[in-house]
Amino acid sequence: MTTNMFDEAISSAHQVRLQLASDQDRYAALGTALRARPPGGTVTIARGSSDHAAAYMAYLIMARSGQLVTSLPMSLLTLYQAPLAIGQMLAISISQSGRSPDLVEPMQQFQRAGATTVALVNDTASPLAAAVDWAMPLHAGPELSVAATKSFICGLVAGARLAASWGAQNDFIARIDGLPEALEQACQHDWAEAIAPLLDAERLMVIGRGPGLAIANEAALKFKETCGIQAEAFSAAEVKHGPMALVGDAYPMLVFAPRGPAQASLIALAAEMRERGARVLLAAPTDVASRDLTLATAPHEDLDPITAIQSFYLLVEAVARARGQDPDRPRHLSKVTSTR
């Protein structure tokens, strides 16, 4: 018997294929509008997994287009009524449900102030979709498991499409179109050898860097909510500061080392942590001999984090079941979280 989380994760390639077959003209029009009226600044507005998708999108926008992007603490508007100068801004929200007040209210304020507002949202009949200038559907379909999987992956893809459309990067757009096949390949990689080291783990570190740091944060969140493991994500550039003091004999560490400029430092960190006695699980492509888990490669290295999280979702679902947890119904959590 499979879980909803497994079924939904495995369907990600299909849902991404549906998304990529839709809204091409709308993304192109959004890109044209952003180039015609460059924003004075860009903020993302999201919570949980969606905030991790926003961080990945922000990295692509900043690295590929040179536009600074920051994550907005929503309470500045919803609780503290800070007098922010938001009229010339671009505000981008990402959400599966589009129903949390701390997403909807700030986007309404941005829109009233004359900012450009965009929502990458799965429920296009939601209050969030109604509160923005540009509602871009995720096309993830209904998601029953509390732990987001396919909606997160569709959010990553939508963020990549937005970044590519803003920069009129037609080659990158064409590469994105090859993602469904790469996601299907990612589902075929067997990460079962990671189950035993994580079976009794109470805490672990998840390491990433560059666009892969957003994936490390998402993986740490999923370990918490589905497995009850106190997992924390760190950049490979930061872990040697305070977090290094936690590393002892057999301390579990999952290191994501996809292709790109950060890969060499991640592989080197994995080797150093092994020397310190940590139980390292290095996820890397087939050309990395020291890998423990194989990462599928995407049509472009900037898209590799998307295939990485696809393989991870199947692992964490299996770890949760092996630990006697129901990944569809984590303790104390619900699908829609309402905060202000």
mmCIF file of C-alpha atoms in Angstrom:
data_model
loop_
_atom_site.group_PDB
_atom_site.id
_atom_site.type_symbol
_atom_site.label_atom_id
_atom_site.label_comp_id
_atom_site.label_asym_id
_atom_site.label_seq_id
_atom_site.Cartn_x
_atom_site.Cartn_y
_atom_site.Cartn_z
ATOM 1 C CA MET A 1 0.000 0.000 0.000
ATOM 2 C CA THR A 2 1.429 3.370 -1.001
ATOM 3 C CA THR A 3 0.920 6.717 0.688
ATOM 4 C CA ASN A 4 -0.542 9.861 -0.823
ATOM 5 C CA MET A 5 2.872 11.448 -0.382
ATOM 6 C CA PHE A 6 4.508 8.761 -2.544
ATOM 7 C CA ASP A 7 1.804 8.873 -5.213
ATOM 8 C CA GLU A 8 1.912 12.663 -5.383
ATOM 9 C CA ALA A 9 5.705 12.832 -5.463
ATOM 10 C CA ILE A 10 5.903 10.256 -8.237
ATOM 11 C CA SER A 11 3.354 12.233 -10.280
ATOM 12 C CA SER A 12 5.492 15.381 -10.337
ATOM 13 C CA ALA A 13 6.815 14.795 -13.858
ATOM 14 C CA HIS A 14 3.263 14.522 -15.182
ATOM 15 C CA GLN A 15 2.148 17.702 -13.440
ATOM 16 C CA VAL A 16 5.236 19.604 -14.611
ATOM 17 C CA ARG A 17 4.520 18.457 -18.156
ATOM 18 C CA LEU A 18 0.998 19.903 -17.824
ATOM 19 C CA GLN A 19 2.388 23.179 -16.496
ATOM 20 C CA LEU A 20 4.928 23.523 -19.279
ATOM 21 C CA ALA A 21 2.210 22.966 -21.877
ATOM 22 C CA SER A 22 0.289 25.930 -20.445
ATOM 23 C CA ASP A 23 0.657 29.692 -20.052
ATOM 24 C CA GLN A 24 3.670 30.194 -22.345
ATOM 25 C CA ASP A 25 2.210 33.413 -23.719
ATOM 26 C CA ARG A 26 1.362 34.619 -20.218
ATOM 27 C CA TYR A 27 4.919 34.095 -18.955
ATOM 28 C CA ALA A 28 6.253 35.847 -22.049
ATOM 29 C CA ALA A 29 3.879 38.770 -21.448
ATOM 30 C CA LEU A 30 4.937 38.985 -17.791
ATOM 31 C CA GLY A 31 8.593 39.040 -18.826
ATOM 32 C CA THR A 32 7.888 41.804 -21.351
ATOM 33 C CA ALA A 33 6.034 43.831 -18.699
ATOM 34 C CA LEU A 34 8.901 43.499 -16.203
ATOM 35 C CA ARG A 35 11.479 44.591 -18.759
ATOM 36 C CA ALA A 36 9.315 47.524 -19.851
ATOM 37 C CA ARG A 37 8.837 48.698 -16.267
ATOM 38 C CA PRO A 38 11.812 47.445 -14.231
ATOM 39 C CA PRO A 39 10.885 47.311 -10.539
ATOM 40 C CA GLY A 40 12.743 49.348 -7.978
ATOM 41 C CA GLY A 41 13.207 46.152 -5.982
ATOM 42 C CA THR A 42 11.783 42.651 -5.708
ATOM 43 C CA VAL A 43 10.451 40.799 -2.673
ATOM 44 C CA THR A 44 9.159 37.261 -2.227
ATOM 45 C CA ILE A 45 6.290 36.474 0.103
ATOM 46 C CA ALA A 46 5.903 32.829 1.128
ATOM 47 C CA ARG A 47 5.940 30.378 4.026
ATOM 48 C CA GLY A 48 7.297 26.862 4.566
ATOM 49 C CA SER A 49 8.052 24.839 1.448
ATOM 50 C CA SER A 50 6.847 27.707 -0.719
ATOM 51 C CA ASP A 51 9.449 29.970 0.866
ATOM 52 C CA HIS A 52 12.130 27.472 -0.133
ATOM 53 C CA ALA A 53 10.791 27.527 -3.697
ATOM 54 C CA ALA A 54 10.915 31.327 -3.550
ATOM 55 C CA ALA A 55 14.555 31.213 -2.399
ATOM 56 C CA TYR A 56 15.452 29.030 -5.390
ATOM 57 C CA MET A 57 13.660 31.414 -7.764
ATOM 58 C CA ALA A 58 15.366 34.405 -6.137
ATOM 59 C CA TYR A 59 18.769 32.812 -6.672
ATOM 60 C CA LEU A 60 18.033 32.294 -10.370
ATOM 61 C CA ILE A 61 16.795 35.874 -10.792
ATOM 62 C CA MET A 62 19.803 37.366 -9.026
ATOM 63 C CA ALA A 63 22.413 35.116 -10.660
ATOM 64 C CA ARG A 64 21.009 35.309 -14.174
ATOM 65 C CA SER A 65 19.526 38.816 -14.352
ATOM 66 C CA GLY A 66 21.364 40.815 -11.695
ATOM 67 C CA GLN A 67 18.135 41.898 -9.989
ATOM 68 C CA LEU A 68 18.299 41.931 -6.192
ATOM 69 C CA VAL A 69 15.566 39.885 -4.500
ATOM 70 C CA THR A 70 14.774 39.694 -0.791
ATOM 71 C CA SER A 71 12.383 37.624 1.305
ATOM 72 C CA LEU A 72 9.883 39.906 3.045
ATOM 73 C CA PRO A 73 9.067 39.280 6.732
ATOM 74 C CA MET A 74 5.292 39.514 6.336
ATOM 75 C CA SER A 75 4.721 40.616 9.937
ATOM 76 C CA LEU A 76 6.262 43.982 9.020
ATOM 77 C CA LEU A 77 2.983 44.651 7.233
ATOM 78 C CA THR A 78 0.456 42.381 8.959
ATOM 79 C CA LEU A 79 1.456 43.108 12.590
ATOM 80 C CA TYR A 80 3.810 46.094 12.727
ATOM 81 C CA GLN A 81 2.301 48.235 9.940
ATOM 82 C CA ALA A 82 5.793 49.349 8.916
ATOM 83 C CA PRO A 83 5.754 52.325 6.504
ATOM 84 C CA LEU A 84 7.550 50.490 3.698
ATOM 85 C CA ALA A 85 8.045 52.223 0.349
ATOM 86 C CA ILE A 86 6.462 49.524 -1.813
ATOM 87 C CA GLY A 87 4.904 51.400 -4.714
ATOM 88 C CA GLN A 88 7.633 50.715 -7.295
ATOM 89 C CA MET A 89 8.314 47.156 -6.181
ATOM 90 C CA LEU A 90 7.674 43.710 -7.606
ATOM 91 C CA ALA A 91 6.095 41.322 -5.095
ATOM 92 C CA ILE A 92 6.038 37.596 -5.873
ATOM 93 C CA SER A 93 4.129 35.139 -3.708
ATOM 94 C CA ILE A 94 4.208 31.353 -3.963
ATOM 95 C CA SER A 95 1.510 29.182 -2.412
ATOM 96 C CA GLN A 96 -0.282 25.888 -2.833
ATOM 97 C CA SER A 97 -3.571 26.924 -1.220
ATOM 98 C CA GLY A 98 -3.423 30.725 -1.568
ATOM 99 C CA ARG A 99 -5.515 31.105 1.572
ATOM 100 C CA SER A 100 -3.260 32.207 4.434
ATOM 101 C CA PRO A 101 -3.946 35.801 5.520
ATOM 102 C CA ASP A 102 -0.237 36.598 5.928
ATOM 103 C CA LEU A 103 0.183 36.001 2.201
ATOM 104 C CA VAL A 104 -3.021 37.614 0.993
ATOM 105 C CA GLU A 105 -2.937 40.807 3.069
ATOM 106 C CA PRO A 106 0.588 41.924 2.070
ATOM 107 C CA MET A 107 -0.114 41.245 -1.597
ATOM 108 C CA GLN A 108 -3.267 43.351 -1.356
ATOM 109 C CA GLN A 109 -1.234 46.154 0.207
ATOM 110 C CA PHE A 110 1.387 45.957 -2.521
ATOM 111 C CA GLN A 111 -1.279 46.048 -5.215
ATOM 112 C CA ARG A 112 -3.051 49.054 -3.665
ATOM 113 C CA ALA A 113 0.295 50.898 -3.527
ATOM 114 C CA GLY A 114 0.820 50.418 -7.256
ATOM 115 C CA ALA A 115 3.415 47.647 -7.133
ATOM 116 C CA THR A 116 3.487 44.802 -9.645
ATOM 117 C CA THR A 117 2.111 41.689 -7.959
ATOM 118 C CA VAL A 118 2.561 38.071 -9.041
ATOM 119 C CA ALA A 119 1.312 34.852 -7.455
ATOM 120 C CA LEU A 120 2.585 31.409 -8.401
ATOM 121 C CA VAL A 121 -0.384 29.563 -6.942
ATOM 122 C CA ASN A 122 -1.946 26.149 -7.296
ATOM 123 C CA ASP A 123 -5.513 27.205 -6.432
ATOM 124 C CA THR A 124 -6.403 29.884 -8.949
ATOM 125 C CA ALA A 125 -9.781 30.400 -7.265
ATOM 126 C CA SER A 126 -8.070 31.396 -4.012
ATOM 127 C CA PRO A 127 -8.005 34.824 -2.327
ATOM 128 C CA LEU A 128 -4.297 35.122 -3.199
ATOM 129 C CA ALA A 129 -4.963 34.665 -6.896
ATOM 130 C CA ALA A 130 -7.656 37.349 -6.708
ATOM 131 C CA ALA A 131 -5.304 39.761 -4.918
ATOM 132 C CA VAL A 132 -2.618 40.038 -7.630
ATOM 133 C CA ASP A 133 -2.073 41.389 -11.128
ATOM 134 C CA TRP A 134 -0.576 38.157 -12.442
ATOM 135 C CA ALA A 135 -1.881 34.817 -11.131
ATOM 136 C CA MET A 136 0.294 32.072 -12.640
ATOM 137 C CA PRO A 137 -1.120 28.563 -12.069
ATOM 138 C CA LEU A 138 1.182 25.846 -10.764
ATOM 139 C CA HIS A 139 -0.915 23.102 -12.388
ATOM 140 C CA ALA A 140 0.061 20.674 -9.591
ATOM 141 C CA GLY A 141 -3.474 19.296 -9.242
ATOM 142 C CA PRO A 142 -5.067 18.408 -5.883
ATOM 143 C CA GLU A 143 -2.560 17.537 -3.148
ATOM 144 C CA LEU A 144 -3.910 15.433 -0.272
ATOM 145 C CA SER A 145 -0.768 14.742 1.723
ATOM 146 C CA VAL A 146 0.046 17.396 4.310
ATOM 147 C CA ALA A 147 3.682 17.230 3.191
ATOM 148 C CA ALA A 148 3.966 19.148 -0.075
ATOM 149 C CA THR A 149 5.804 17.378 -2.905
ATOM 150 C CA LYS A 150 4.452 17.881 -6.416
ATOM 151 C CA SER A 151 3.223 21.394 -5.599
ATOM 152 C CA PHE A 152 6.740 22.287 -4.398
ATOM 153 C CA ILE A 153 8.331 20.905 -7.557
ATOM 154 C CA CYS A 154 5.778 22.744 -9.695
ATOM 155 C CA GLY A 155 6.597 25.883 -7.703
ATOM 156 C CA LEU A 156 10.299 25.459 -8.490
ATOM 157 C CA VAL A 157 9.516 25.074 -12.175
ATOM 158 C CA ALA A 158 7.213 28.093 -12.202
ATOM 159 C CA GLY A 159 9.917 30.162 -10.484
ATOM 160 C CA ALA A 160 12.463 29.078 -13.090
ATOM 161 C CA ARG A 161 10.023 30.020 -15.858
ATOM 162 C CA LEU A 162 9.488 33.455 -14.317
ATOM 163 C CA ALA A 163 13.232 34.063 -14.007
ATOM 164 C CA ALA A 164 13.853 32.946 -17.590
ATOM 165 C CA SER A 165 10.959 34.984 -18.975
ATOM 166 C CA TRP A 166 12.059 38.118 -17.135
ATOM 167 C CA GLY A 167 15.497 37.853 -18.689
ATOM 168 C CA ALA A 168 14.156 36.771 -22.104
ATOM 169 C CA GLN A 169 16.485 33.776 -21.855
ATOM 170 C CA ASN A 170 15.051 31.616 -24.600
ATOM 171 C CA ASP A 171 17.764 28.957 -24.360
ATOM 172 C CA PHE A 172 17.056 28.485 -20.642
ATOM 173 C CA ILE A 173 13.316 28.336 -21.348
ATOM 174 C CA ALA A 174 13.982 25.551 -23.861
ATOM 175 C CA ARG A 175 16.035 23.670 -21.266
ATOM 176 C CA ILE A 176 13.184 23.920 -18.746
ATOM 177 C CA ASP A 177 10.967 22.147 -21.253
ATOM 178 C CA GLY A 178 13.111 19.021 -20.828
ATOM 179 C CA LEU A 179 12.448 18.732 -17.086
ATOM 180 C CA PRO A 180 9.666 16.099 -17.154
ATOM 181 C CA GLU A 181 11.995 13.470 -18.594
ATOM 182 C CA ALA A 182 14.694 14.369 -16.069
ATOM 183 C CA LEU A 183 12.190 14.067 -13.208
ATOM 184 C CA GLU A 184 11.132 10.638 -14.441
ATOM 185 C CA GLN A 185 14.781 9.593 -14.432
ATOM 186 C CA ALA A 186 15.188 10.960 -10.896
ATOM 187 C CA CYS A 187 12.399 8.659 -9.732
ATOM 188 C CA GLN A 188 14.370 5.656 -10.965
ATOM 189 C CA HIS A 189 17.430 6.275 -8.788
ATOM 190 C CA ASP A 190 17.439 4.045 -5.726
ATOM 191 C CA TRP A 191 18.338 5.866 -2.517
ATOM 192 C CA ALA A 192 17.339 2.944 -0.260
ATOM 193 C CA GLU A 193 20.835 2.627 1.248
ATOM 194 C CA ALA A 194 20.168 5.885 3.093
ATOM 195 C CA ILE A 195 17.243 4.415 5.051
ATOM 196 C CA ALA A 196 19.302 2.410 7.568
ATOM 197 C CA PRO A 197 21.585 5.315 8.639
ATOM 198 C CA LEU A 198 18.506 7.470 9.212
ATOM 199 C CA LEU A 199 16.321 4.854 10.895
ATOM 200 C CA ASP A 200 17.236 5.836 14.449
ATOM 201 C CA ALA A 201 18.560 9.340 13.809
ATOM 202 C CA GLU A 202 17.375 12.037 16.195
ATOM 203 C CA ARG A 203 19.162 14.910 14.472
ATOM 204 C CA LEU A 204 21.066 15.536 11.258
ATOM 205 C CA MET A 205 22.441 18.244 9.011
ATOM 206 C CA VAL A 206 21.486 18.819 5.410
ATOM 207 C CA ILE A 207 24.095 20.713 3.411
ATOM 208 C CA GLY A 208 23.738 22.642 0.158
ATOM 209 C CA ARG A 209 25.068 25.748 -1.510
ATOM 210 C CA GLY A 210 24.045 28.144 -4.275
ATOM 211 C CA PRO A 211 20.657 27.257 -5.746
ATOM 212 C CA GLY A 212 20.921 23.910 -3.943
ATOM 213 C CA LEU A 213 20.676 25.564 -0.518
ATOM 214 C CA ALA A 214 16.931 26.013 -1.028
ATOM 215 C CA ILE A 215 16.682 22.259 -1.598
ATOM 216 C CA ALA A 216 18.659 21.551 1.565
ATOM 217 C CA ASN A 217 16.200 23.710 3.513
ATOM 218 C CA GLU A 218 13.271 21.858 1.987
ATOM 219 C CA ALA A 219 14.825 18.479 2.796
ATOM 220 C CA ALA A 220 15.414 19.514 6.415
ATOM 221 C CA LEU A 221 11.787 20.606 6.727
ATOM 222 C CA LYS A 222 10.551 17.293 5.345
ATOM 223 C CA PHE A 223 12.724 15.332 7.785
ATOM 224 C CA LYS A 224 11.138 17.313 10.611
ATOM 225 C CA GLU A 225 7.526 17.041 9.559
ATOM 226 C CA THR A 226 7.395 13.468 8.212
ATOM 227 C CA CYS A 227 10.093 11.662 10.254
ATOM 228 C CA GLY A 228 10.305 13.589 13.513
ATOM 229 C CA ILE A 229 14.043 14.178 13.004
ATOM 230 C CA GLN A 230 15.545 17.460 14.202
ATOM 231 C CA ALA A 231 17.154 18.313 10.868
ATOM 232 C CA GLU A 232 18.859 21.611 10.139
ATOM 233 C CA ALA A 233 20.061 22.961 6.795
ATOM 234 C CA PHE A 234 23.307 24.852 6.351
ATOM 235 C CA SER A 235 25.342 26.266 3.523
ATOM 236 C CA ALA A 236 28.639 24.465 2.983
ATOM 237 C CA ALA A 237 30.230 27.885 3.452
ATOM 238 C CA GLU A 238 28.687 28.297 6.931
ATOM 239 C CA VAL A 239 28.816 24.840 8.456
ATOM 240 C CA LYS A 240 32.455 25.210 9.517
ATOM 241 C CA HIS A 241 31.520 28.012 11.901
ATOM 242 C CA GLY A 242 29.268 27.200 14.876
ATOM 243 C CA PRO A 243 27.535 24.073 13.483
ATOM 244 C CA MET A 244 30.858 22.198 13.246
ATOM 245 C CA ALA A 245 30.818 21.779 17.046
ATOM 246 C CA LEU A 246 27.855 19.393 16.739
ATOM 247 C CA VAL A 247 29.618 16.930 14.458
ATOM 248 C CA GLY A 248 30.735 13.781 16.266
ATOM 249 C CA ASP A 249 31.123 10.086 15.610
ATOM 250 C CA ALA A 250 28.413 8.758 13.250
ATOM 251 C CA TYR A 251 26.642 12.136 13.113
ATOM 252 C CA PRO A 252 24.391 11.902 10.025
ATOM 253 C CA MET A 253 24.840 14.459 7.241
ATOM 254 C CA LEU A 254 23.094 14.601 3.876
ATOM 255 C CA VAL A 255 25.120 16.636 1.378
ATOM 256 C CA PHE A 256 23.550 17.714 -1.922
ATOM 257 C CA ALA A 257 26.308 18.233 -4.523
ATOM 258 C CA PRO A 258 24.666 18.864 -7.897
ATOM 259 C CA ARG A 259 26.617 20.290 -10.824
ATOM 260 C CA GLY A 260 27.751 23.899 -10.795
ATOM 261 C CA PRO A 261 30.379 26.188 -9.264
ATOM 262 C CA ALA A 262 29.624 25.042 -5.708
ATOM 263 C CA GLN A 263 30.002 21.320 -6.364
ATOM 264 C CA ALA A 264 33.737 21.026 -5.659
ATOM 265 C CA SER A 265 33.396 22.660 -2.228
ATOM 266 C CA LEU A 266 30.493 20.368 -1.324
ATOM 267 C CA ILE A 267 32.412 17.230 -2.291
ATOM 268 C CA ALA A 268 35.435 18.450 -0.330
ATOM 269 C CA LEU A 269 33.242 19.143 2.710
ATOM 270 C CA ALA A 270 31.764 15.639 2.530
ATOM 271 C CA ALA A 271 35.271 14.151 2.535
ATOM 272 C CA GLU A 272 36.342 16.301 5.495
ATOM 273 C CA MET A 273 33.249 15.379 7.498
ATOM 274 C CA ARG A 274 33.895 11.691 6.863
ATOM 275 C CA GLU A 275 37.388 12.159 8.277
ATOM 276 C CA ARG A 276 35.818 13.686 11.384
ATOM 277 C CA GLY A 277 33.689 10.571 11.841
ATOM 278 C CA ALA A 278 30.362 11.830 10.472
ATOM 279 C CA ARG A 279 28.065 9.425 8.648
ATOM 280 C CA VAL A 280 27.923 11.302 5.363
ATOM 281 C CA LEU A 281 25.393 10.621 2.624
ATOM 282 C CA LEU A 282 26.737 12.428 -0.439
ATOM 283 C CA ALA A 283 24.179 12.930 -3.230
ATOM 284 C CA ALA A 284 25.936 13.689 -6.507
ATOM 285 C CA PRO A 285 25.827 12.836 -10.229
ATOM 286 C CA THR A 286 27.311 9.632 -11.632
ATOM 287 C CA ASP A 287 30.706 11.180 -12.415
ATOM 288 C CA VAL A 288 31.412 11.730 -8.689
ATOM 289 C CA ALA A 289 33.062 8.502 -7.533
ATOM 290 C CA SER A 290 32.669 9.271 -3.813
ATOM 291 C CA ARG A 291 28.890 9.622 -3.996
ATOM 292 C CA ASP A 292 26.557 7.512 -1.878
ATOM 293 C CA LEU A 293 23.354 8.549 -3.660
ATOM 294 C CA THR A 294 23.019 9.261 -7.363
ATOM 295 C CA LEU A 295 21.536 12.546 -8.548
ATOM 296 C CA ALA A 296 19.813 12.717 -11.910
ATOM 297 C CA THR A 297 21.016 15.613 -14.034
ATOM 298 C CA ALA A 298 18.569 18.119 -15.510
ATOM 299 C CA PRO A 299 18.784 19.793 -18.947
ATOM 300 C CA HIS A 300 20.757 22.637 -17.305
ATOM 301 C CA GLU A 301 22.835 22.647 -14.119
ATOM 302 C CA ASP A 302 20.712 25.438 -12.638
ATOM 303 C CA LEU A 303 17.785 23.006 -12.814
ATOM 304 C CA ASP A 304 19.607 20.135 -11.062
ATOM 305 C CA PRO A 305 18.140 21.067 -7.646
ATOM 306 C CA ILE A 306 14.697 20.205 -9.028
ATOM 307 C CA THR A 307 15.679 16.650 -9.935
ATOM 308 C CA ALA A 308 17.546 16.348 -6.615
ATOM 309 C CA ILE A 309 14.456 17.048 -4.528
ATOM 310 C CA GLN A 310 12.449 14.613 -6.653
ATOM 311 C CA SER A 311 14.721 11.730 -5.622
ATOM 312 C CA PHE A 312 14.815 12.987 -2.030
ATOM 313 C CA TYR A 313 11.036 12.970 -1.648
ATOM 314 C CA LEU A 314 10.893 9.238 -2.389
ATOM 315 C CA LEU A 315 13.633 8.650 0.185
ATOM 316 C CA VAL A 316 12.088 10.684 2.998
ATOM 317 C CA GLU A 317 8.702 9.032 2.469
ATOM 318 C CA ALA A 318 10.370 5.625 2.851
ATOM 319 C CA VAL A 319 12.321 6.754 5.926
ATOM 320 C CA ALA A 320 9.118 8.007 7.552
ATOM 321 C CA ARG A 321 7.376 4.667 7.034
ATOM 322 C CA ALA A 322 10.429 2.743 8.250
ATOM 323 C CA ARG A 323 10.319 4.830 11.454
ATOM 324 C CA GLY A 324 6.630 4.006 11.951
ATOM 325 C CA GLN A 325 5.376 7.442 10.921
ATOM 326 C CA ASP A 326 2.490 8.290 8.596
ATOM 327 C CA PRO A 327 3.962 10.846 6.165
ATOM 328 C CA ASP A 328 0.484 11.853 4.998
ATOM 329 C CA ARG A 329 -0.560 12.970 8.481
ATOM 330 C CA PRO A 330 2.296 14.530 10.453
ATOM 331 C CA ARG A 331 1.574 15.340 14.092
ATOM 332 C CA HIS A 332 0.040 18.742 14.840
ATOM 333 C CA LEU A 333 0.055 19.841 11.183
ATOM 334 C CA SER A 334 -2.670 20.636 8.665
ATOM 335 C CA LYS A 335 -2.615 21.269 4.931
ATOM 336 C CA VAL A 336 -3.562 24.947 5.127
ATOM 337 C CA THR A 337 -1.839 27.013 7.816
ATOM 338 C CA SER A 338 -3.508 30.325 8.662
ATOM 339 C CA THR A 339 -1.182 32.898 10.240
ATOM 340 C CA ARG A 340 -0.825 36.681 10.320
#
